[in-house]
Every structure is written in structure tokens, then in C-alpha cells.
Amino acid sequence: IKSSTAQKKNAVSSILFDDSNYGVSGTIEAIGTDPFTIEAWFYGGTQGTDNRIFTTGGDNDAGGFSLILKTNGNLDLEGPGGTSLYASGDYDGSAWHHVALVRSKDGDGFRFYVDGVSVYTGTVATDLDATELYIGYDPSGLGFGGHIEDFRISKGIARYPFEPVRQTLSADSDT
């Protein structure tokens, strides 16, 4: 993996993954049953088989998720225990795409957004106890060949859908 200015969306550079069994890993606080948002921008590039954009908890972990870009351009979301939640049509590998997984404040309403469009709605009431995070690969040896930028996990907040304020704003001392 390395920093790259060849492909970037919003930042000065992105992280370039080379479809190997190397990426970024670390420990995160378990999400539990709280609301959350996991989001990122990705640029597909060259893919092998079952390329992991990210995985929480390892491959098929009962308390985590995996976002996978398939060789044919399909984008797959696997939920707790490896359950297939969403399988897309073909995604353009030569364009940036934004993805967001969101569990609402009621604790189980779950949505998956691709490029701002809700493509999956369901229930994931499972206690998400995974504390391992893998970006650009997973521990079973499945890498990602492309760019990732602005990866973020927000525990305690469902950032999407964005709901604008519906009343007229009034001036205050800060405006």
C-alpha cells in the first residue's frame, strides 16, 4: 500500500492498495447495538477475486461486515456471519464511488447507500461485537486493487439520510 496522487477524490491523495494480502488494520471499539455509519470513497482499479474494500471482525465474523468488489464489477455487502445483504450490478471501475452503511437510532433499521442512493434496507439487530478492522484486505488473504479515500466509522450517529432543517432559520449572535 502507498499514498497516491494519481487518483484522488477530495483529499490531497488516496491510499493505493495493490491487491495483495496487505492493507491497513487496527482495533476499533465494538459498535454493539448503537447507531453507526461506516463510509468511504473507493476507486476500483484492477481487481482479483472477492476484493475486500473493508472487513470488520474478519471473514464471515458473526459480529461484523465485509464490503467486496467482485472481479465482474459487482459490489457485495456481507453482513454478520457472511450473510449476503446486497449484490449489485456492474460498477464502473474507472470512477469514484461513495458507500455508506448506516444503522439508525432505533438500533436495527439498516441501510446501505451507493453514490447517495439507498440500495438496501433491512434489519440488522445483531450485536456488532467485532473489534478488528481491515481496510483493503481481510485476514483470509483477499486483497483490494484500487484506491480508498475518506474512510470513516462513526459510532452513535446515523449520518444518512441527510435531513435538512424544515423550519426557517432565524439569526442569532453567531450569524
Short mmCIF file of N, CA and C in Angstrom, two decimals:
data_model
loop_
_atom_site.label_atom_id
_atom_site.label_comp_id
_atom_site.label_asym_id
_atom_site.label_seq_id
_atom_site.Cartn_x
_atom_site.Cartn_y
_atom_site.Cartn_z
N ILE A 1 0.85 -1.18 0.00
CA ILE A 1 0.00 0.00 0.00
C ILE A 1 0.89 1.23 0.00
N LYS A 2 0.35 2.30 -0.59
CA LYS A 2 1.10 3.55 -0.60
C LYS A 2 0.16 4.70 -0.87
N SER A 3 0.63 5.87 -0.58
CA SER A 3 -0.12 7.09 -0.88
C SER A 3 -0.03 7.36 -2.38
N SER A 4 -1.13 7.83 -2.96
CA SER A 4 -1.14 8.08 -4.40
C SER A 4 -1.84 9.40 -4.71
N THR A 5 -1.23 10.19 -5.56
CA THR A 5 -1.88 11.40 -6.05
C THR A 5 -2.43 11.18 -7.45
N ALA A 6 -2.20 9.98 -8.03
CA ALA A 6 -2.68 9.68 -9.38
C ALA A 6 -4.21 9.64 -9.42
N GLN A 7 -4.82 9.08 -8.39
CA GLN A 7 -6.27 9.05 -8.26
C GLN A 7 -6.63 9.59 -6.89
N LYS A 8 -7.47 10.62 -6.87
CA LYS A 8 -7.95 11.19 -5.61
C LYS A 8 -9.30 11.81 -5.85
N LYS A 9 -10.11 11.82 -4.81
CA LYS A 9 -11.46 12.37 -4.93
C LYS A 9 -11.56 13.73 -4.25
N ASN A 10 -11.33 13.78 -2.95
CA ASN A 10 -11.49 15.01 -2.18
C ASN A 10 -10.22 15.45 -1.48
N ALA A 11 -9.34 14.52 -1.20
CA ALA A 11 -8.13 14.81 -0.42
C ALA A 11 -6.95 15.08 -1.34
N VAL A 12 -5.81 15.33 -0.72
CA VAL A 12 -4.57 15.56 -1.47
C VAL A 12 -4.10 14.27 -2.12
N SER A 13 -4.40 13.13 -1.47
CA SER A 13 -4.03 11.83 -2.02
C SER A 13 -5.00 10.77 -1.51
N SER A 14 -4.90 9.58 -2.08
CA SER A 14 -5.68 8.43 -1.62
C SER A 14 -4.71 7.34 -1.22
N ILE A 15 -5.25 6.27 -0.65
CA ILE A 15 -4.42 5.10 -0.35
C ILE A 15 -4.58 4.13 -1.50
N LEU A 16 -3.47 3.72 -2.10
CA LEU A 16 -3.46 2.76 -3.20
C LEU A 16 -3.15 1.38 -2.64
N PHE A 17 -4.07 0.44 -2.87
CA PHE A 17 -3.89 -0.95 -2.46
C PHE A 17 -3.56 -1.77 -3.70
N ASP A 18 -2.65 -2.73 -3.57
CA ASP A 18 -2.13 -3.45 -4.74
C ASP A 18 -2.66 -4.87 -4.89
N ASP A 19 -3.85 -5.17 -4.35
CA ASP A 19 -4.49 -6.47 -4.47
C ASP A 19 -3.64 -7.59 -3.86
N SER A 20 -2.91 -7.24 -2.81
CA SER A 20 -2.13 -8.25 -2.10
C SER A 20 -2.79 -8.48 -0.74
N ASN A 21 -2.21 -9.30 0.07
CA ASN A 21 -2.75 -9.55 1.40
C ASN A 21 -2.20 -8.54 2.40
N TYR A 22 -2.07 -7.30 1.96
CA TYR A 22 -1.60 -6.24 2.83
C TYR A 22 -2.56 -5.08 2.75
N GLY A 23 -2.76 -4.43 3.87
CA GLY A 23 -3.64 -3.28 3.92
C GLY A 23 -3.45 -2.58 5.24
N VAL A 24 -4.48 -1.92 5.68
CA VAL A 24 -4.47 -1.20 6.95
C VAL A 24 -5.33 -1.99 7.92
N SER A 25 -4.81 -2.23 9.11
CA SER A 25 -5.61 -2.94 10.10
C SER A 25 -5.45 -2.27 11.46
N GLY A 26 -6.40 -2.53 12.31
CA GLY A 26 -6.34 -1.96 13.65
C GLY A 26 -7.50 -2.47 14.48
N THR A 27 -7.57 -1.94 15.67
CA THR A 27 -8.62 -2.30 16.61
C THR A 27 -9.57 -1.13 16.74
N ILE A 28 -10.86 -1.44 16.73
CA ILE A 28 -11.89 -0.41 16.91
C ILE A 28 -12.75 -0.78 18.11
N GLU A 29 -13.48 0.18 18.61
CA GLU A 29 -14.45 -0.09 19.67
C GLU A 29 -15.64 -0.81 19.05
N ALA A 30 -16.12 -1.86 19.69
CA ALA A 30 -17.28 -2.59 19.18
C ALA A 30 -18.47 -1.64 19.05
N ILE A 31 -19.22 -1.78 17.97
CA ILE A 31 -20.38 -0.92 17.73
C ILE A 31 -21.56 -1.34 18.59
N GLY A 32 -21.65 -2.62 18.87
CA GLY A 32 -22.76 -3.11 19.70
C GLY A 32 -24.08 -2.99 18.98
N THR A 33 -25.07 -2.44 19.64
CA THR A 33 -26.39 -2.22 19.03
C THR A 33 -26.65 -0.74 18.79
N ASP A 34 -25.61 0.09 18.91
CA ASP A 34 -25.73 1.53 18.71
C ASP A 34 -25.95 1.89 17.24
N PRO A 35 -26.47 3.08 17.00
CA PRO A 35 -26.47 3.59 15.63
C PRO A 35 -25.02 3.74 15.15
N PHE A 36 -24.80 3.66 13.85
CA PHE A 36 -23.45 3.84 13.32
C PHE A 36 -23.51 4.21 11.85
N THR A 37 -22.38 4.71 11.36
CA THR A 37 -22.15 4.93 9.94
C THR A 37 -20.74 4.48 9.63
N ILE A 38 -20.59 3.65 8.61
CA ILE A 38 -19.27 3.31 8.07
C ILE A 38 -19.31 3.77 6.62
N GLU A 39 -18.38 4.64 6.25
CA GLU A 39 -18.42 5.17 4.89
C GLU A 39 -17.02 5.36 4.32
N ALA A 40 -16.96 5.41 3.00
CA ALA A 40 -15.69 5.61 2.31
C ALA A 40 -15.95 5.91 0.84
N TRP A 41 -14.94 6.45 0.20
CA TRP A 41 -14.89 6.56 -1.25
C TRP A 41 -13.93 5.49 -1.75
N PHE A 42 -14.27 4.83 -2.87
CA PHE A 42 -13.33 3.87 -3.47
C PHE A 42 -13.31 4.03 -4.98
N TYR A 43 -12.17 3.69 -5.56
CA TYR A 43 -11.95 3.69 -7.00
C TYR A 43 -11.43 2.30 -7.32
N GLY A 44 -12.19 1.53 -8.11
CA GLY A 44 -11.94 0.10 -8.28
C GLY A 44 -10.61 -0.31 -8.83
N GLY A 45 -10.14 0.29 -9.88
CA GLY A 45 -8.85 -0.12 -10.43
C GLY A 45 -8.85 -1.56 -10.92
N THR A 46 -7.75 -2.28 -10.68
CA THR A 46 -7.58 -3.66 -11.13
C THR A 46 -7.96 -4.61 -10.01
N GLN A 47 -8.83 -5.57 -10.30
CA GLN A 47 -9.33 -6.46 -9.26
C GLN A 47 -8.97 -7.91 -9.52
N GLY A 48 -8.73 -8.61 -8.44
CA GLY A 48 -8.63 -10.06 -8.46
C GLY A 48 -10.01 -10.61 -8.14
N THR A 49 -10.09 -11.61 -7.28
CA THR A 49 -11.36 -12.22 -6.91
C THR A 49 -11.74 -11.80 -5.50
N ASP A 50 -13.00 -11.46 -5.28
CA ASP A 50 -13.51 -11.15 -3.94
C ASP A 50 -12.64 -10.13 -3.21
N ASN A 51 -12.46 -8.99 -3.78
CA ASN A 51 -11.60 -7.94 -3.23
C ASN A 51 -12.28 -7.21 -2.09
N ARG A 52 -11.67 -7.25 -0.94
CA ARG A 52 -12.25 -6.64 0.26
C ARG A 52 -11.90 -5.16 0.32
N ILE A 53 -12.92 -4.31 0.22
CA ILE A 53 -12.71 -2.89 0.44
C ILE A 53 -12.49 -2.67 1.93
N PHE A 54 -13.35 -3.30 2.75
CA PHE A 54 -13.09 -3.34 4.18
C PHE A 54 -13.81 -4.53 4.79
N THR A 55 -13.34 -4.94 5.95
CA THR A 55 -13.94 -6.00 6.73
C THR A 55 -13.82 -5.63 8.20
N THR A 56 -14.89 -5.83 8.95
CA THR A 56 -14.80 -5.70 10.40
C THR A 56 -14.95 -7.09 10.99
N GLY A 57 -14.04 -7.45 11.86
CA GLY A 57 -14.14 -8.73 12.55
C GLY A 57 -13.59 -9.93 11.81
N GLY A 58 -13.03 -9.76 10.64
CA GLY A 58 -12.52 -10.91 9.91
C GLY A 58 -13.57 -11.49 8.98
N ASP A 59 -13.16 -12.43 8.18
CA ASP A 59 -14.02 -13.04 7.17
C ASP A 59 -15.16 -13.82 7.84
N ASN A 60 -16.41 -13.49 7.49
CA ASN A 60 -17.62 -14.17 7.99
C ASN A 60 -17.77 -14.11 9.50
N ASP A 61 -17.29 -13.06 10.13
CA ASP A 61 -17.43 -12.90 11.57
C ASP A 61 -18.89 -12.64 11.92
N ALA A 62 -19.36 -13.24 12.99
CA ALA A 62 -20.76 -13.10 13.40
C ALA A 62 -21.09 -11.69 13.84
N GLY A 63 -20.10 -10.87 14.14
CA GLY A 63 -20.37 -9.52 14.60
C GLY A 63 -19.79 -8.45 13.72
N GLY A 64 -19.66 -8.71 12.40
CA GLY A 64 -19.04 -7.73 11.52
C GLY A 64 -19.62 -7.71 10.12
N PHE A 65 -19.00 -6.88 9.26
CA PHE A 65 -19.42 -6.69 7.88
C PHE A 65 -18.22 -6.80 6.95
N SER A 66 -18.49 -7.10 5.67
CA SER A 66 -17.47 -7.03 4.62
C SER A 66 -18.09 -6.36 3.41
N LEU A 67 -17.34 -5.46 2.79
CA LEU A 67 -17.73 -4.86 1.53
C LEU A 67 -16.75 -5.36 0.48
N ILE A 68 -17.28 -6.00 -0.56
CA ILE A 68 -16.47 -6.76 -1.51
C ILE A 68 -16.74 -6.26 -2.93
N LEU A 69 -15.68 -5.98 -3.68
CA LEU A 69 -15.80 -5.67 -5.10
C LEU A 69 -15.37 -6.91 -5.86
N LYS A 70 -16.31 -7.51 -6.58
CA LYS A 70 -16.05 -8.75 -7.31
C LYS A 70 -15.32 -8.47 -8.62
N THR A 71 -14.72 -9.49 -9.19
CA THR A 71 -14.00 -9.38 -10.45
C THR A 71 -14.89 -8.82 -11.56
N ASN A 72 -16.17 -9.20 -11.56
CA ASN A 72 -17.08 -8.74 -12.61
C ASN A 72 -17.62 -7.35 -12.37
N GLY A 73 -17.15 -6.66 -11.33
CA GLY A 73 -17.60 -5.30 -11.04
C GLY A 73 -18.77 -5.24 -10.09
N ASN A 74 -19.33 -6.38 -9.68
CA ASN A 74 -20.41 -6.37 -8.70
C ASN A 74 -19.88 -5.93 -7.34
N LEU A 75 -20.69 -5.20 -6.63
CA LEU A 75 -20.38 -4.76 -5.28
C LEU A 75 -21.26 -5.56 -4.34
N ASP A 76 -20.65 -6.32 -3.42
CA ASP A 76 -21.40 -7.18 -2.50
C ASP A 76 -21.19 -6.70 -1.07
N LEU A 77 -22.26 -6.70 -0.32
CA LEU A 77 -22.20 -6.39 1.11
C LEU A 77 -22.58 -7.65 1.86
N GLU A 78 -21.68 -8.11 2.72
CA GLU A 78 -21.95 -9.26 3.56
C GLU A 78 -22.13 -8.77 4.98
N GLY A 79 -23.18 -9.25 5.62
CA GLY A 79 -23.46 -8.88 7.00
C GLY A 79 -22.90 -9.88 7.97
N PRO A 80 -23.34 -9.79 9.22
CA PRO A 80 -22.85 -10.70 10.26
C PRO A 80 -22.96 -12.17 9.83
N GLY A 81 -21.88 -12.91 10.06
CA GLY A 81 -21.84 -14.32 9.71
C GLY A 81 -21.68 -14.60 8.24
N GLY A 82 -21.35 -13.57 7.43
CA GLY A 82 -21.17 -13.77 6.00
C GLY A 82 -22.46 -13.77 5.21
N THR A 83 -23.57 -13.37 5.84
CA THR A 83 -24.87 -13.33 5.16
C THR A 83 -24.86 -12.28 4.06
N SER A 84 -25.23 -12.66 2.85
CA SER A 84 -25.29 -11.71 1.74
C SER A 84 -26.47 -10.77 1.94
N LEU A 85 -26.19 -9.48 2.03
CA LEU A 85 -27.24 -8.48 2.20
C LEU A 85 -27.55 -7.76 0.90
N TYR A 86 -26.54 -7.57 0.07
CA TYR A 86 -26.73 -6.81 -1.16
C TYR A 86 -25.70 -7.28 -2.19
N ALA A 87 -26.14 -7.47 -3.41
CA ALA A 87 -25.26 -7.77 -4.53
C ALA A 87 -25.71 -6.88 -5.69
N SER A 88 -24.81 -6.05 -6.18
CA SER A 88 -25.15 -5.04 -7.17
C SER A 88 -24.97 -5.51 -8.59
N GLY A 89 -25.32 -4.60 -9.47
CA GLY A 89 -24.94 -4.73 -10.86
C GLY A 89 -23.51 -4.28 -11.02
N ASP A 90 -23.08 -4.06 -12.22
CA ASP A 90 -21.70 -3.70 -12.53
C ASP A 90 -21.40 -2.26 -12.13
N TYR A 91 -20.28 -2.05 -11.44
CA TYR A 91 -19.84 -0.71 -11.09
C TYR A 91 -18.64 -0.34 -11.94
N ASP A 92 -18.63 0.89 -12.41
CA ASP A 92 -17.56 1.39 -13.25
C ASP A 92 -16.27 1.44 -12.45
N GLY A 93 -15.28 0.63 -12.85
CA GLY A 93 -14.00 0.60 -12.15
C GLY A 93 -13.13 1.80 -12.40
N SER A 94 -13.52 2.65 -13.34
CA SER A 94 -12.72 3.83 -13.64
C SER A 94 -13.40 5.10 -13.13
N ALA A 95 -14.15 4.97 -12.02
CA ALA A 95 -14.81 6.11 -11.41
C ALA A 95 -14.82 5.95 -9.89
N TRP A 96 -14.90 7.04 -9.19
CA TRP A 96 -15.01 7.01 -7.73
C TRP A 96 -16.45 6.72 -7.34
N HIS A 97 -16.62 5.94 -6.27
CA HIS A 97 -17.95 5.62 -5.73
C HIS A 97 -17.93 5.81 -4.22
N HIS A 98 -19.02 6.38 -3.71
CA HIS A 98 -19.17 6.55 -2.26
C HIS A 98 -20.09 5.46 -1.73
N VAL A 99 -19.70 4.83 -0.63
CA VAL A 99 -20.51 3.81 0.02
C VAL A 99 -20.71 4.21 1.48
N ALA A 100 -21.89 3.90 2.01
CA ALA A 100 -22.18 4.17 3.42
C ALA A 100 -23.11 3.09 3.97
N LEU A 101 -22.72 2.48 5.08
CA LEU A 101 -23.55 1.54 5.82
C LEU A 101 -24.05 2.28 7.04
N VAL A 102 -25.35 2.26 7.25
CA VAL A 102 -25.93 3.07 8.32
C VAL A 102 -26.96 2.26 9.10
N ARG A 103 -26.82 2.26 10.42
CA ARG A 103 -27.88 1.72 11.27
C ARG A 103 -28.48 2.90 12.02
N SER A 104 -29.81 3.01 11.96
CA SER A 104 -30.50 4.17 12.50
C SER A 104 -30.55 4.16 14.02
N LYS A 105 -31.05 5.26 14.56
CA LYS A 105 -31.09 5.44 16.01
C LYS A 105 -32.01 4.45 16.71
N ASP A 106 -32.95 3.82 15.98
CA ASP A 106 -33.81 2.84 16.63
C ASP A 106 -33.08 1.52 16.87
N GLY A 107 -31.81 1.44 16.41
CA GLY A 107 -30.97 0.31 16.75
C GLY A 107 -30.98 -0.84 15.79
N ASP A 108 -31.95 -0.92 14.85
CA ASP A 108 -31.90 -2.05 13.94
C ASP A 108 -32.24 -1.70 12.50
N GLY A 109 -32.84 -0.55 12.21
CA GLY A 109 -33.09 -0.14 10.84
C GLY A 109 -31.76 0.09 10.15
N PHE A 110 -31.50 -0.64 9.07
CA PHE A 110 -30.19 -0.63 8.42
C PHE A 110 -30.34 -0.27 6.96
N ARG A 111 -29.44 0.59 6.46
CA ARG A 111 -29.44 0.97 5.05
C ARG A 111 -28.02 0.93 4.51
N PHE A 112 -27.95 0.63 3.22
CA PHE A 112 -26.68 0.66 2.50
C PHE A 112 -26.85 1.62 1.34
N TYR A 113 -25.99 2.62 1.27
CA TYR A 113 -26.04 3.64 0.22
C TYR A 113 -24.84 3.48 -0.71
N VAL A 114 -25.09 3.61 -2.00
CA VAL A 114 -24.03 3.65 -3.00
C VAL A 114 -24.25 4.91 -3.83
N ASP A 115 -23.25 5.77 -3.84
CA ASP A 115 -23.33 7.03 -4.57
C ASP A 115 -24.58 7.83 -4.19
N GLY A 116 -24.91 7.82 -2.90
CA GLY A 116 -26.01 8.62 -2.38
C GLY A 116 -27.39 8.01 -2.52
N VAL A 117 -27.49 6.84 -3.11
CA VAL A 117 -28.78 6.18 -3.31
C VAL A 117 -28.89 4.98 -2.36
N SER A 118 -30.00 4.90 -1.64
CA SER A 118 -30.24 3.76 -0.77
C SER A 118 -30.53 2.54 -1.64
N VAL A 119 -29.65 1.52 -1.58
CA VAL A 119 -29.80 0.34 -2.42
C VAL A 119 -30.23 -0.88 -1.62
N TYR A 120 -30.19 -0.77 -0.29
CA TYR A 120 -30.62 -1.88 0.56
C TYR A 120 -31.19 -1.32 1.85
N THR A 121 -32.34 -1.83 2.25
CA THR A 121 -32.93 -1.51 3.53
C THR A 121 -33.31 -2.82 4.19
N GLY A 122 -32.96 -2.97 5.44
CA GLY A 122 -33.28 -4.20 6.14
C GLY A 122 -33.08 -4.03 7.63
N THR A 123 -33.02 -5.14 8.31
CA THR A 123 -32.84 -5.16 9.75
C THR A 123 -31.57 -5.93 10.08
N VAL A 124 -30.71 -5.30 10.85
CA VAL A 124 -29.52 -5.95 11.37
C VAL A 124 -29.48 -5.65 12.86
N ALA A 125 -30.20 -6.42 13.62
CA ALA A 125 -30.32 -6.18 15.06
C ALA A 125 -29.19 -6.85 15.84
N THR A 126 -28.31 -7.55 15.16
CA THR A 126 -27.21 -8.26 15.80
C THR A 126 -26.31 -7.31 16.58
N ASP A 127 -25.83 -7.77 17.71
CA ASP A 127 -24.83 -7.05 18.47
C ASP A 127 -23.53 -7.11 17.68
N LEU A 128 -23.09 -6.00 17.16
CA LEU A 128 -21.87 -5.95 16.34
C LEU A 128 -20.67 -5.85 17.28
N ASP A 129 -20.15 -7.01 17.67
CA ASP A 129 -19.10 -7.06 18.67
C ASP A 129 -17.69 -7.14 18.09
N ALA A 130 -17.57 -7.05 16.77
CA ALA A 130 -16.25 -7.11 16.13
C ALA A 130 -15.40 -5.92 16.56
N THR A 131 -14.14 -6.18 16.87
CA THR A 131 -13.22 -5.10 17.25
C THR A 131 -12.02 -5.02 16.31
N GLU A 132 -11.98 -5.89 15.30
CA GLU A 132 -10.90 -5.84 14.32
C GLU A 132 -11.40 -5.10 13.08
N LEU A 133 -10.55 -4.29 12.49
CA LEU A 133 -10.87 -3.57 11.26
C LEU A 133 -9.76 -3.82 10.26
N TYR A 134 -10.15 -4.19 9.04
CA TYR A 134 -9.21 -4.41 7.95
C TYR A 134 -9.67 -3.56 6.77
N ILE A 135 -8.80 -2.71 6.27
CA ILE A 135 -9.11 -1.86 5.13
C ILE A 135 -8.20 -2.29 3.98
N GLY A 136 -8.81 -2.63 2.84
CA GLY A 136 -8.05 -3.02 1.67
C GLY A 136 -7.68 -4.49 1.61
N TYR A 137 -8.10 -5.27 2.60
CA TYR A 137 -7.85 -6.71 2.61
C TYR A 137 -8.61 -7.33 3.77
N ASP A 138 -8.57 -8.64 3.88
CA ASP A 138 -9.08 -9.30 5.08
C ASP A 138 -8.09 -10.40 5.47
N PRO A 139 -8.20 -10.92 6.68
CA PRO A 139 -7.18 -11.87 7.16
C PRO A 139 -7.16 -13.20 6.43
N SER A 140 -8.17 -13.49 5.61
CA SER A 140 -8.16 -14.75 4.86
C SER A 140 -7.33 -14.64 3.57
N GLY A 141 -6.78 -13.46 3.28
CA GLY A 141 -5.89 -13.31 2.14
C GLY A 141 -6.51 -12.65 0.93
N LEU A 142 -7.68 -12.04 1.07
CA LEU A 142 -8.34 -11.39 -0.07
C LEU A 142 -8.05 -9.89 -0.04
N GLY A 143 -7.27 -9.42 -1.01
CA GLY A 143 -6.87 -8.03 -1.07
C GLY A 143 -7.79 -7.19 -1.94
N PHE A 144 -7.48 -5.92 -2.06
CA PHE A 144 -8.22 -4.96 -2.89
C PHE A 144 -7.22 -4.28 -3.79
N GLY A 145 -7.53 -4.17 -5.07
CA GLY A 145 -6.65 -3.50 -6.02
C GLY A 145 -7.29 -2.20 -6.47
N GLY A 146 -7.06 -1.14 -5.75
CA GLY A 146 -7.65 0.14 -6.10
C GLY A 146 -7.33 1.18 -5.04
N HIS A 147 -8.09 2.27 -5.06
CA HIS A 147 -7.85 3.41 -4.16
C HIS A 147 -9.00 3.53 -3.17
N ILE A 148 -8.68 3.92 -1.95
CA ILE A 148 -9.68 4.22 -0.93
C ILE A 148 -9.33 5.57 -0.33
N GLU A 149 -10.36 6.35 -0.09
CA GLU A 149 -10.17 7.69 0.48
C GLU A 149 -11.30 7.98 1.47
N ASP A 150 -11.01 8.78 2.45
CA ASP A 150 -12.01 9.28 3.41
C ASP A 150 -12.79 8.15 4.08
N PHE A 151 -12.10 7.11 4.52
CA PHE A 151 -12.75 6.03 5.26
C PHE A 151 -13.07 6.54 6.66
N ARG A 152 -14.31 6.32 7.11
CA ARG A 152 -14.71 6.83 8.42
C ARG A 152 -15.74 5.91 9.06
N ILE A 153 -15.57 5.66 10.36
CA ILE A 153 -16.57 4.97 11.16
C ILE A 153 -17.07 5.95 12.21
N SER A 154 -18.37 6.11 12.27
CA SER A 154 -18.99 6.99 13.26
C SER A 154 -19.91 6.16 14.14
N LYS A 155 -19.52 5.97 15.38
CA LYS A 155 -20.35 5.21 16.32
C LYS A 155 -21.27 6.18 17.04
N GLY A 156 -22.55 5.81 17.12
CA GLY A 156 -23.51 6.64 17.84
C GLY A 156 -24.27 7.62 16.96
N ILE A 157 -23.99 7.62 15.65
CA ILE A 157 -24.69 8.56 14.76
C ILE A 157 -24.97 7.90 13.41
N ALA A 158 -26.20 8.06 12.96
CA ALA A 158 -26.60 7.64 11.61
C ALA A 158 -26.53 8.89 10.74
N ARG A 159 -25.49 9.02 9.95
CA ARG A 159 -25.25 10.24 9.17
C ARG A 159 -26.14 10.38 7.93
N TYR A 160 -26.73 9.30 7.48
CA TYR A 160 -27.57 9.34 6.28
C TYR A 160 -28.89 8.67 6.59
N PRO A 161 -29.99 9.04 6.00
CA PRO A 161 -30.09 10.13 5.01
C PRO A 161 -29.99 11.47 5.70
N PHE A 162 -29.42 12.42 5.00
CA PHE A 162 -29.32 13.78 5.48
C PHE A 162 -30.72 14.38 5.51
N GLU A 163 -31.09 14.96 6.62
CA GLU A 163 -32.41 15.57 6.77
C GLU A 163 -32.24 17.08 6.99
N PRO A 164 -32.59 17.89 5.99
CA PRO A 164 -32.44 19.34 6.19
C PRO A 164 -33.45 19.86 7.21
N VAL A 165 -33.08 20.93 7.85
CA VAL A 165 -33.97 21.58 8.82
C VAL A 165 -35.21 22.07 8.07
N ARG A 166 -36.39 21.78 8.61
CA ARG A 166 -37.63 22.10 7.91
C ARG A 166 -38.24 23.43 8.33
N GLN A 167 -37.68 24.09 9.32
CA GLN A 167 -38.23 25.38 9.70
C GLN A 167 -37.29 26.48 9.27
N THR A 168 -37.80 27.69 9.21
CA THR A 168 -36.99 28.84 8.83
C THR A 168 -35.98 29.10 9.93
N LEU A 169 -34.75 29.29 9.53
CA LEU A 169 -33.71 29.61 10.49
C LEU A 169 -33.77 31.09 10.83
N SER A 170 -33.51 31.38 12.08
CA SER A 170 -33.50 32.79 12.49
C SER A 170 -32.08 33.19 12.85
N ALA A 171 -31.81 34.47 12.71
CA ALA A 171 -30.48 35.00 13.02
C ALA A 171 -30.21 34.90 14.51
N ASP A 172 -28.96 34.64 14.84
CA ASP A 172 -28.54 34.66 16.24
C ASP A 172 -27.21 35.39 16.30
N SER A 173 -26.59 35.42 17.47
CA SER A 173 -25.35 36.18 17.65
C SER A 173 -24.17 35.60 16.87
N ASP A 174 -24.29 34.35 16.38
CA ASP A 174 -23.20 33.72 15.63
C ASP A 174 -23.36 33.83 14.13
N THR A 175 -24.43 34.48 13.65
CA THR A 175 -24.65 34.60 12.21
C THR A 175 -24.69 36.04 11.77
#
